[in-house]
Short mmCIF file of C-alpha atoms in Angstrom, two decimals:
data_model
loop_
_atom_site.label_atom_id
_atom_site.label_comp_id
_atom_site.label_asym_id
_atom_site.label_seq_id
_atom_site.Cartn_x
_atom_site.Cartn_y
_atom_site.Cartn_z
CA MET G 1 2.14 -9.16 -7.13
CA GLU G 2 -2.22 -9.22 -7.48
CA ASP G 3 -2.56 -8.74 -3.71
CA VAL G 4 -0.08 -6.11 -3.58
CA ASN G 5 -2.07 -4.10 -6.70
CA PHE G 6 -5.31 -5.01 -4.78
CA CYS G 7 -4.57 -3.37 -1.44
CA PHE G 8 -3.36 -0.58 -3.77
CA LEU G 9 -6.16 0.21 -5.41
CA VAL G 10 -7.82 0.17 -2.04
CA MET G 11 -4.98 2.53 -0.65
CA SER G 12 -5.46 4.68 -4.16
CA ALA G 13 -9.55 4.62 -3.45
CA LEU G 14 -8.75 6.01 -0.17
CA ALA G 15 -5.45 7.53 0.82
CA ASP G 16 -7.54 10.19 3.25
CA ASN G 17 -7.45 7.31 5.57
CA ASN G 18 -4.95 6.32 7.05
CA TYR G 19 -6.10 3.52 8.80
CA ILE G 20 -5.71 1.94 5.11
CA ILE G 21 -2.00 1.69 4.70
CA TYR G 22 -1.68 -0.14 8.24
CA ASP G 23 -4.10 -2.69 7.32
CA CYS G 24 -2.53 -2.93 4.35
CA TYR G 25 0.73 -3.05 6.77
CA LEU G 26 -0.56 -5.72 9.19
CA TYR G 27 -1.45 -8.18 5.57
CA PHE G 28 2.03 -7.25 4.59
CA HIS G 29 3.78 -8.05 8.03
CA ALA G 30 5.56 -11.01 6.12
CA ASN G 31 6.86 -9.76 3.91
CA MET G 32 8.42 -6.44 4.74
CA ILE G 33 11.28 -5.63 0.87
CA GLU G 34 7.63 -5.48 -1.36
CA TYR G 35 5.65 -3.47 2.05
CA ILE G 36 8.67 -1.59 1.36
CA LYS G 37 8.43 -1.25 -2.41
CA PHE G 38 4.39 -0.94 -2.38
CA VAL G 39 4.86 2.26 -0.27
CA TYR G 40 7.51 3.42 -2.00
CA THR G 41 5.49 2.93 -5.30
CA PHE G 42 1.93 4.44 -4.07
CA ILE G 43 4.28 8.24 -2.00
CA VAL G 44 5.41 8.03 -6.26
CA PHE G 45 2.10 7.56 -8.02
CA THR G 46 0.98 10.36 -4.57
CA GLN G 47 3.80 12.40 -6.30
CA LYS G 48 2.41 13.06 -9.24
#
């Protein structure tokens, strides 16, 4: 999960840039379950 946390920090810092999300998608393409959980967590976090 360390890689996911790092990517989350990057997205948090650069949330304005949608390409960061796509980069994370490419990075996690081998594990879509983790990616979906990651995106869900990010969305929930930004809604608060």
